[in-house]
Amino acid sequence: MQNFINVILPIPLEKLFTYKVTPEQANFLQSGMRVAVPFGKSKIYTALVHSLHNTAPEVYEAKEIHQILDERPIVNEIQLRHWQWIADYYMCTVGEVFRSALPSAFLLESETLILKNEKAEVDEGNLKDDEFLIFEALQHQSILKVHEVAAIVDRKNVLPILNRLIEKNVILLKEEIYEQYKPKLVRYVKLGLDYQSEENLEILLESLTRAPKQSQVILSLFQLKATTKKPIKISELELASGGSRAVVKTLIDKNILEEYHIRRDRVVYDGSAENAVLKSLNEYQEIALTDIQAAFKENKTTLLQGVTSSGKTEVYVKLIEDCIKTGRQALYLLPEIALTTQLIGRLQEYFGEKVSVYHSKYSVQERVEVWNNIVAQKPKAQIVIGARSSLFLPFSNLGLIIVDEEHEGSFKQFDPAPRYHARDAAIVLAKLHESNILLGSATPSIETFNNARTGKYGYANITRRYGNVLMPEMEIVDIKEQSRKRRMKGHFSERLLEEITETLEAGEQVILFQNRRGYAPIVECTTCGHSPQCPNCDVSLTYHQYKKQLRCHYCSHHMALQESCQACGSSTLDTKGFGTEQVEQELHELFPETKVGRMDLDTTRGKHGYERIITAFEQQELDILVGTQMLTKGLDFRNVNLVGIMNADSLLNFPDYRAHERSFQLLTQVAGRAGRTKKRGKVIIQSYNPYHQILKQVSTNDYDEMFKEQLYEREQYKYPPANRIIRITFKHKEYNKLNEAAEWFSKGLRNAFGANVLGPEFPPVSRIRNQYLKHVLIKIGPKQSVGQVKLNIKRIEKSFKAIAFYRSVRVIYNVDHI
Ligand code: ADP
Ligand code: ZN
Ligand code: ZN
């Protein structure tokens, strides 16, 4: 009887792949362990064992695995089921889920390495030109990778050349797998074995009388040992003895001291304020908590709708405490990590070391450590705060998931596959764990609120701010009118300027919101109308004044700003529209004494980018903070009393069926940063459309009205939650081929689904990175089976891919959220 394993490969394959294993390997292997396997002609992948069995594959000869990479499973059954659901629901493969679920350090890479054959005597005259190039490169560099070779000879397919070189004995190939992850080791020191008895120690100290520095180090080690039972770090010893690295090293070399390493986790909590007592909830929070607990008893996904600053976080904390008391794990999902800085601090105050953080700005090593801690069910990973990818962690015993700011669009992953929505995938994960799940927001998504309204979800709400601070006072300023009367200073209305002045004079802070970064989105020649476009994408270049650059926000293209128009040569360049940079600059001119900060994608790069700005604003080193939507996300500043929205119109006019819902959410959230703790805050919204219904709903804080209107529109136009939608994107660098392919595919769709197919049509930005894009939208009615529709689409895709001419056209699915 032969032994086989089915594995998940980290590539988009429709099926699992089968490999042969020995009886010993079969005995050892379990589902969820990693193995290195050969694939195709020369590749090696890290694969995940899915199942063990005795049936040989029918259509191919199973290969043997190279090697087992784990001693115990690092992925569990629940994860595998969850990944399968994600793959089915979001129309991708389990391999793609696997690839994005694991920290990349877990996915060993095979790299074909090319080495010089040291023993060969090479006759250079016998080499062809391309062969010689490689030979020459190997004289300077001992190892080359395949892609480097490709660059040297400037062509893609280099395997034939490499084969010739192997035949001529010039090179050797080496397939090498390497673990990229290296745990961080901390160096510790102790007395060498020979000196641990007191007698020997005395002899030692005597022998060192003529080396006072060395004996000082030994004495310091003793003092340290007397005061702590913990291992002593080399760095500590150096500090305590005043001795240099060299002295310690000498002692180690003489075997008087012994160096050793302990693996230390990178994600450490340096515990200052552990175990603060939980705040006691006020009556409104108590009622909400009781309602939530009751809904949990009925196993319902539950929505907590609480106005901004109502103290939702304190309610979450209470639920987390209850959860971990029972020994189960808790996951706190956030849309983006901007808010974690403040939140991590808040949670660590209560739960100390039990809190781990997991997100993409953390290094690969840090992520591996969190992963391993969770596999080992260590107490320090009992509470995980993370962005969407933390859904993939190896939880075995989840008791609670909190999805904070559940309405946020950034819970959806758009690229690459799996294109999943973390809130929705979290609900499924909770089901698999039989865990509770709470969705929280001041401005729930239409879908979620609808589920609560119809009783599918449980519901709790808090309508008052904590401490009974009033909701901020809203004022809408008509900037069309103001512009006509020439009352605007730059992009500031008189009213906004008055309020800023007053707020600053009172020693309070201001937040200004503009949803575009850069200085101006368009540069235009007033003589001929030309405006610089990105050569790779179908968009205008945004002007960034700080670097005097024009940049594309879709690809990395950038160029220096020209002095004169590239089309007609006139020096009549002007800018249109404005971004955060311009707001910042105008503030410098209007309020020269005031310290202004800016928070957008350009100022928050790097792991601590956000933190720096948020802290500076918190510490009141800044008076005004200008920013994009990053500002909206749950930040809790105590001293902000004015929020200004520079221009609400660009949000409202966005061509998307969710634009109004999103505007309401964004504006309400930004407004919610004002006056959170003491007196009532003030919000000024500048707009060319002051009578827009959404602005009215924002200013009267009328969520229900907004919901009613939006739901009506969704029903009219067959959008979620009334219908389901799937968007198919076609992508190719040739315009004609794309058009033809999209039309072919859509015809198939129309045959299957009739009038529920919209498009194909070009999106507003129809070319990105030299790839043309075309969309088709499929609407699925409440009576249709979504699963069946997906199968039908997949079937059409299969016939489509069978046409050689179309094969290079990429087909991308986005389900529910587009
Ligand atoms: P939300 O998440 O609903 O916007 P937060 O949880 O950030 O609101 O609470 C707003 C502010 O009120 C925070 O500064 C928080 O510390 C404070 N707060 C909320 N609930 C309590 C409570 N029960 N006791 C003391 N302070 C509270
Ligand atoms: Zn011109
Ligand atoms: Zn571009």
PDB file of N, CA and C in Angstrom, residues 600-663:
ATOM      1  N   ASP A 600      -1.344  62.251   5.988  1.00  0.00           N
ATOM      2  CA  ASP A 600      -1.861  61.573   4.802  1.00  0.00           C
ATOM      3  C   ASP A 600      -0.849  60.512   4.396  1.00  0.00           C
ATOM      4  N   LEU A 601      -1.087  59.870   3.308  1.00  0.00           N
ATOM      5  CA  LEU A 601      -0.224  58.768   2.891  1.00  0.00           C
ATOM      6  C   LEU A 601       1.235  59.209   2.748  1.00  0.00           C
ATOM      7  N   ASP A 602       1.434  60.499   2.415  1.00  0.00           N
ATOM      8  CA  ASP A 602       2.797  60.976   2.184  1.00  0.00           C
ATOM      9  C   ASP A 602       3.573  61.204   3.474  1.00  0.00           C
ATOM     10  N   THR A 603       2.860  61.412   4.574  1.00  0.00           N
ATOM     11  CA  THR A 603       3.575  61.740   5.814  1.00  0.00           C
ATOM     12  C   THR A 603       3.574  60.592   6.806  1.00  0.00           C
ATOM     13  N   THR A 604       2.967  59.477   6.445  1.00  0.00           N
ATOM     14  CA  THR A 604       2.839  58.399   7.441  1.00  0.00           C
ATOM     15  C   THR A 604       3.489  57.113   6.988  1.00  0.00           C
ATOM     16  N   ARG A 605       4.435  57.212   6.094  1.00  0.00           N
ATOM     17  CA  ARG A 605       5.092  55.978   5.657  1.00  0.00           C
ATOM     18  C   ARG A 605       5.919  55.412   6.808  1.00  0.00           C
ATOM     19  N   GLY A 606       6.198  54.133   6.721  1.00  0.00           N
ATOM     20  CA  GLY A 606       7.017  53.510   7.761  1.00  0.00           C
ATOM     21  C   GLY A 606       6.172  53.105   8.945  1.00  0.00           C
ATOM     22  N   LYS A 607       6.748  52.211   9.728  1.00  0.00           N
ATOM     23  CA  LYS A 607       6.004  51.586  10.806  1.00  0.00           C
ATOM     24  C   LYS A 607       5.504  52.605  11.833  1.00  0.00           C
ATOM     25  N   HIS A 608       6.316  53.631  12.091  1.00  0.00           N
ATOM     26  CA  HIS A 608       5.932  54.554  13.150  1.00  0.00           C
ATOM     27  C   HIS A 608       5.439  55.886  12.610  1.00  0.00           C
ATOM     28  N   GLY A 609       5.160  55.915  11.318  1.00  0.00           N
ATOM     29  CA  GLY A 609       4.699  57.145  10.679  1.00  0.00           C
ATOM     30  C   GLY A 609       3.486  57.762  11.367  1.00  0.00           C
ATOM     31  N   TYR A 610       2.448  56.954  11.541  1.00  0.00           N
ATOM     32  CA  TYR A 610       1.233  57.464  12.170  1.00  0.00           C
ATOM     33  C   TYR A 610       1.513  57.934  13.578  1.00  0.00           C
ATOM     34  N   GLU A 611       2.197  57.030  14.273  1.00  0.00           N
ATOM     35  CA  GLU A 611       2.435  57.231  15.684  1.00  0.00           C
ATOM     36  C   GLU A 611       3.030  58.603  15.964  1.00  0.00           C
ATOM     37  N   ARG A 612       4.031  58.950  15.163  1.00  0.00           N
ATOM     38  CA  ARG A 612       4.729  60.209  15.375  1.00  0.00           C
ATOM     39  C   ARG A 612       3.762  61.376  15.313  1.00  0.00           C
ATOM     40  N   ILE A 613       2.944  61.393  14.266  1.00  0.00           N
ATOM     41  CA  ILE A 613       2.042  62.520  14.072  1.00  0.00           C
ATOM     42  C   ILE A 613       0.950  62.535  15.135  1.00  0.00           C
ATOM     43  N   ILE A 614       0.394  61.354  15.385  1.00  0.00           N
ATOM     44  CA  ILE A 614      -0.679  61.285  16.379  1.00  0.00           C
ATOM     45  C   ILE A 614      -0.173  61.732  17.746  1.00  0.00           C
ATOM     46  N   THR A 615       1.025  61.256  18.096  1.00  0.00           N
ATOM     47  CA  THR A 615       1.571  61.638  19.397  1.00  0.00           C
ATOM     48  C   THR A 615       1.826  63.141  19.461  1.00  0.00           C
ATOM     49  N   ALA A 616       2.406  63.682  18.399  1.00  0.00           N
ATOM     50  CA  ALA A 616       2.687  65.123  18.401  1.00  0.00           C
ATOM     51  C   ALA A 616       1.398  65.918  18.583  1.00  0.00           C
ATOM     52  N   PHE A 617       0.343  65.466  17.957  1.00  0.00           N
ATOM     53  CA  PHE A 617      -0.930  66.188  18.070  1.00  0.00           C
ATOM     54  C   PHE A 617      -1.518  66.013  19.471  1.00  0.00           C
ATOM     55  N   GLU A 618      -1.419  64.782  19.978  1.00  0.00           N
ATOM     56  CA  GLU A 618      -1.908  64.502  21.332  1.00  0.00           C
ATOM     57  C   GLU A 618      -1.207  65.353  22.377  1.00  0.00           C
ATOM     58  N   GLN A 619       0.123  65.465  22.194  1.00  0.00           N
ATOM     59  CA  GLN A 619       0.926  66.239  23.149  1.00  0.00           C
ATOM     60  C   GLN A 619       0.781  67.740  22.921  1.00  0.00           C
ATOM     61  N   GLN A 620      -0.059  68.093  21.999  1.00  0.00           N
ATOM     62  CA  GLN A 620      -0.308  69.490  21.660  1.00  0.00           C
ATOM     63  C   GLN A 620       0.936  70.226  21.184  1.00  0.00           C
ATOM     64  N   GLU A 621       1.821  69.471  20.545  1.00  0.00           N
ATOM     65  CA  GLU A 621       2.931  70.129  19.866  1.00  0.00           C
ATOM     66  C   GLU A 621       2.455  70.731  18.551  1.00  0.00           C
ATOM     67  N   LEU A 622       1.297  70.290  18.106  1.00  0.00           N
ATOM     68  CA  LEU A 622       0.688  70.831  16.899  1.00  0.00           C
ATOM     69  C   LEU A 622      -0.642  71.472  17.281  1.00  0.00           C
ATOM     70  N   ASP A 623      -0.974  72.569  16.590  1.00  0.00           N
ATOM     71  CA  ASP A 623      -2.259  73.210  16.876  1.00  0.00           C
ATOM     72  C   ASP A 623      -3.331  72.781  15.889  1.00  0.00           C
ATOM     73  N   ILE A 624      -2.884  72.601  14.643  1.00  0.00           N
ATOM     74  CA  ILE A 624      -3.835  72.216  13.603  1.00  0.00           C
ATOM     75  C   ILE A 624      -3.324  70.962  12.906  1.00  0.00           C
ATOM     76  N   LEU A 625      -4.206  70.019  12.690  1.00  0.00           N
ATOM     77  CA  LEU A 625      -3.836  68.821  11.948  1.00  0.00           C
ATOM     78  C   LEU A 625      -4.683  68.765  10.682  1.00  0.00           C
ATOM     79  N   VAL A 626      -3.992  68.761   9.538  1.00  0.00           N
ATOM     80  CA  VAL A 626      -4.677  68.656   8.254  1.00  0.00           C
ATOM     81  C   VAL A 626      -4.546  67.218   7.794  1.00  0.00           C
ATOM     82  N   GLY A 627      -5.616  66.634   7.281  1.00  0.00           N
ATOM     83  CA  GLY A 627      -5.438  65.254   6.851  1.00  0.00           C
ATOM     84  C   GLY A 627      -6.521  64.741   5.931  1.00  0.00           C
ATOM     85  N   THR A 628      -6.238  63.564   5.379  1.00  0.00           N
ATOM     86  CA  THR A 628      -7.207  62.868   4.542  1.00  0.00           C
ATOM     87  C   THR A 628      -8.052  61.983   5.444  1.00  0.00           C
ATOM     88  N   GLN A 629      -8.729  61.002   4.845  1.00  0.00           N
ATOM     89  CA  GLN A 629      -9.647  60.181   5.633  1.00  0.00           C
ATOM     90  C   GLN A 629      -8.968  59.396   6.752  1.00  0.00           C
ATOM     91  N   MET A 630      -7.649  59.373   6.735  1.00  0.00           N
ATOM     92  CA  MET A 630      -6.949  58.743   7.851  1.00  0.00           C
ATOM     93  C   MET A 630      -7.372  59.338   9.189  1.00  0.00           C
ATOM     94  N   LEU A 631      -7.748  60.599   9.149  1.00  0.00           N
ATOM     95  CA  LEU A 631      -8.139  61.307  10.360  1.00  0.00           C
ATOM     96  C   LEU A 631      -9.424  60.785  10.958  1.00  0.00           C
ATOM     97  N   THR A 632     -10.207  60.106  10.128  1.00  0.00           N
ATOM     98  CA  THR A 632     -11.559  59.789  10.579  1.00  0.00           C
ATOM     99  C   THR A 632     -11.594  58.578  11.480  1.00  0.00           C
ATOM    100  N   LYS A 633     -10.518  57.852  11.490  1.00  0.00           N
ATOM    101  CA  LYS A 633     -10.617  56.514  12.026  1.00  0.00           C
ATOM    102  C   LYS A 633     -10.436  56.403  13.535  1.00  0.00           C
ATOM    103  N   GLY A 634     -11.493  56.682  14.236  1.00  0.00           N
ATOM    104  CA  GLY A 634     -11.546  56.358  15.649  1.00  0.00           C
ATOM    105  C   GLY A 634     -10.546  57.039  16.565  1.00  0.00           C
ATOM    106  N   LEU A 635      -9.888  58.084  16.097  1.00  0.00           N
ATOM    107  CA  LEU A 635      -8.903  58.717  16.965  1.00  0.00           C
ATOM    108  C   LEU A 635      -9.602  59.486  18.072  1.00  0.00           C
ATOM    109  N   ASP A 636      -8.998  59.444  19.227  1.00  0.00           N
ATOM    110  CA  ASP A 636      -9.597  60.083  20.402  1.00  0.00           C
ATOM    111  C   ASP A 636      -8.664  61.162  20.924  1.00  0.00           C
ATOM    112  N   PHE A 637      -8.877  62.384  20.459  1.00  0.00           N
ATOM    113  CA  PHE A 637      -8.066  63.513  20.935  1.00  0.00           C
ATOM    114  C   PHE A 637      -8.904  64.326  21.920  1.00  0.00           C
ATOM    115  N   ARG A 638      -8.265  64.765  22.990  1.00  0.00           N
ATOM    116  CA  ARG A 638      -9.046  65.395  24.052  1.00  0.00           C
ATOM    117  C   ARG A 638      -9.291  66.880  23.820  1.00  0.00           C
ATOM    118  N   ASN A 639      -8.403  67.513  23.080  1.00  0.00           N
ATOM    119  CA  ASN A 639      -8.427  68.972  23.088  1.00  0.00           C
ATOM    120  C   ASN A 639      -8.911  69.577  21.767  1.00  0.00           C
ATOM    121  N   VAL A 640      -9.476  68.727  20.913  1.00  0.00           N
ATOM    122  CA  VAL A 640      -9.918  69.232  19.606  1.00  0.00           C
ATOM    123  C   VAL A 640     -11.320  69.807  19.738  1.00  0.00           C
ATOM    124  N   ASN A 641     -11.472  71.060  19.400  1.00  0.00           N
ATOM    125  CA  ASN A 641     -12.819  71.593  19.504  1.00  0.00           C
ATOM    126  C   ASN A 641     -13.443  72.013  18.193  1.00  0.00           C
ATOM    127  N   LEU A 642     -12.616  72.053  17.160  1.00  0.00           N
ATOM    128  CA  LEU A 642     -13.169  72.440  15.866  1.00  0.00           C
ATOM    129  C   LEU A 642     -12.721  71.462  14.800  1.00  0.00           C
ATOM    130  N   VAL A 643     -13.677  71.040  13.989  1.00  0.00           N
ATOM    131  CA  VAL A 643     -13.343  70.239  12.819  1.00  0.00           C
ATOM    132  C   VAL A 643     -13.849  70.990  11.592  1.00  0.00           C
ATOM    133  N   GLY A 644     -12.975  71.173  10.612  1.00  0.00           N
ATOM    134  CA  GLY A 644     -13.394  71.834   9.383  1.00  0.00           C
ATOM    135  C   GLY A 644     -13.308  70.865   8.221  1.00  0.00           C
ATOM    136  N   ILE A 645     -14.368  70.814   7.417  1.00  0.00           N
ATOM    137  CA  ILE A 645     -14.334  69.982   6.216  1.00  0.00           C
ATOM    138  C   ILE A 645     -14.172  70.928   5.042  1.00  0.00           C
ATOM    139  N   MET A 646     -13.022  70.841   4.397  1.00  0.00           N
ATOM    140  CA  MET A 646     -12.648  71.866   3.428  1.00  0.00           C
ATOM    141  C   MET A 646     -13.582  71.858   2.226  1.00  0.00           C
ATOM    142  N   ASN A 647     -13.974  70.645   1.797  1.00  0.00           N
ATOM    143  CA  ASN A 647     -14.834  70.567   0.621  1.00  0.00           C
ATOM    144  C   ASN A 647     -15.538  69.216   0.604  1.00  0.00           C
ATOM    145  N   ALA A 648     -16.843  69.242   0.869  1.00  0.00           N
ATOM    146  CA  ALA A 648     -17.584  67.983   0.967  1.00  0.00           C
ATOM    147  C   ALA A 648     -17.975  67.440  -0.402  1.00  0.00           C
ATOM    148  N   ASP A 649     -17.851  68.268  -1.438  1.00  0.00           N
ATOM    149  CA  ASP A 649     -18.446  67.895  -2.727  1.00  0.00           C
ATOM    150  C   ASP A 649     -17.746  66.745  -3.430  1.00  0.00           C
ATOM    151  N   SER A 650     -16.415  66.707  -3.323  1.00  0.00           N
ATOM    152  CA  SER A 650     -15.709  65.647  -4.045  1.00  0.00           C
ATOM    153  C   SER A 650     -16.153  64.279  -3.536  1.00  0.00           C
ATOM    154  N   LEU A 651     -16.522  64.208  -2.260  1.00  0.00           N
ATOM    155  CA  LEU A 651     -17.022  62.938  -1.723  1.00  0.00           C
ATOM    156  C   LEU A 651     -18.383  62.605  -2.312  1.00  0.00           C
ATOM    157  N   LEU A 652     -19.250  63.615  -2.291  1.00  0.00           N
ATOM    158  CA  LEU A 652     -20.636  63.379  -2.699  1.00  0.00           C
ATOM    159  C   LEU A 652     -20.755  63.028  -4.170  1.00  0.00           C
ATOM    160  N   ASN A 653     -19.856  63.560  -4.976  1.00  0.00           N
ATOM    161  CA  ASN A 653     -19.969  63.359  -6.417  1.00  0.00           C
ATOM    162  C   ASN A 653     -19.245  62.137  -6.931  1.00  0.00           C
ATOM    163  N   PHE A 654     -18.709  61.341  -6.035  1.00  0.00           N
ATOM    164  CA  PHE A 654     -17.957  60.173  -6.461  1.00  0.00           C
ATOM    165  C   PHE A 654     -18.867  59.199  -7.206  1.00  0.00           C
ATOM    166  N   PRO A 655     -18.425  58.687  -8.358  1.00  0.00           N
ATOM    167  CA  PRO A 655     -19.312  57.835  -9.155  1.00  0.00           C
ATOM    168  C   PRO A 655     -19.379  56.399  -8.643  1.00  0.00           C
ATOM    169  N   ASP A 656     -20.189  56.160  -7.640  1.00  0.00           N
ATOM    170  CA  ASP A 656     -20.248  54.849  -7.025  1.00  0.00           C
ATOM    171  C   ASP A 656     -21.560  54.784  -6.242  1.00  0.00           C
ATOM    172  N   TYR A 657     -22.206  53.625  -6.256  1.00  0.00           N
ATOM    173  CA  TYR A 657     -23.507  53.569  -5.591  1.00  0.00           C
ATOM    174  C   TYR A 657     -23.417  53.744  -4.085  1.00  0.00           C
ATOM    175  N   ARG A 658     -22.219  53.599  -3.548  1.00  0.00           N
ATOM    176  CA  ARG A 658     -22.057  53.799  -2.108  1.00  0.00           C
ATOM    177  C   ARG A 658     -21.622  55.217  -1.747  1.00  0.00           C
ATOM    178  N   ALA A 659     -21.480  56.097  -2.730  1.00  0.00           N
ATOM    179  CA  ALA A 659     -20.880  57.401  -2.462  1.00  0.00           C
ATOM    180  C   ALA A 659     -21.612  58.163  -1.355  1.00  0.00           C
ATOM    181  N   HIS A 660     -22.943  58.093  -1.379  1.00  0.00           N
ATOM    182  CA  HIS A 660     -23.681  58.859  -0.373  1.00  0.00           C
ATOM    183  C   HIS A 660     -23.540  58.255   1.012  1.00  0.00           C
ATOM    184  N   GLU A 661     -23.664  56.936   1.053  1.00  0.00           N
ATOM    185  CA  GLU A 661     -23.450  56.254   2.333  1.00  0.00           C
ATOM    186  C   GLU A 661     -22.056  56.589   2.871  1.00  0.00           C
ATOM    187  N   ARG A 662     -21.053  56.478   2.013  1.00  0.00           N
ATOM    188  CA  ARG A 662     -19.678  56.733   2.448  1.00  0.00           C
ATOM    189  C   ARG A 662     -19.495  58.164   2.915  1.00  0.00           C
ATOM    190  N   SER A 663     -20.087  59.106   2.188  1.00  0.00           N
ATOM    191  CA  SER A 663     -19.952  60.509   2.583  1.00  0.00           C
ATOM    192  C   SER A 663     -20.537  60.718   3.973  1.00  0.00           C
TER     193      SER A 663
END
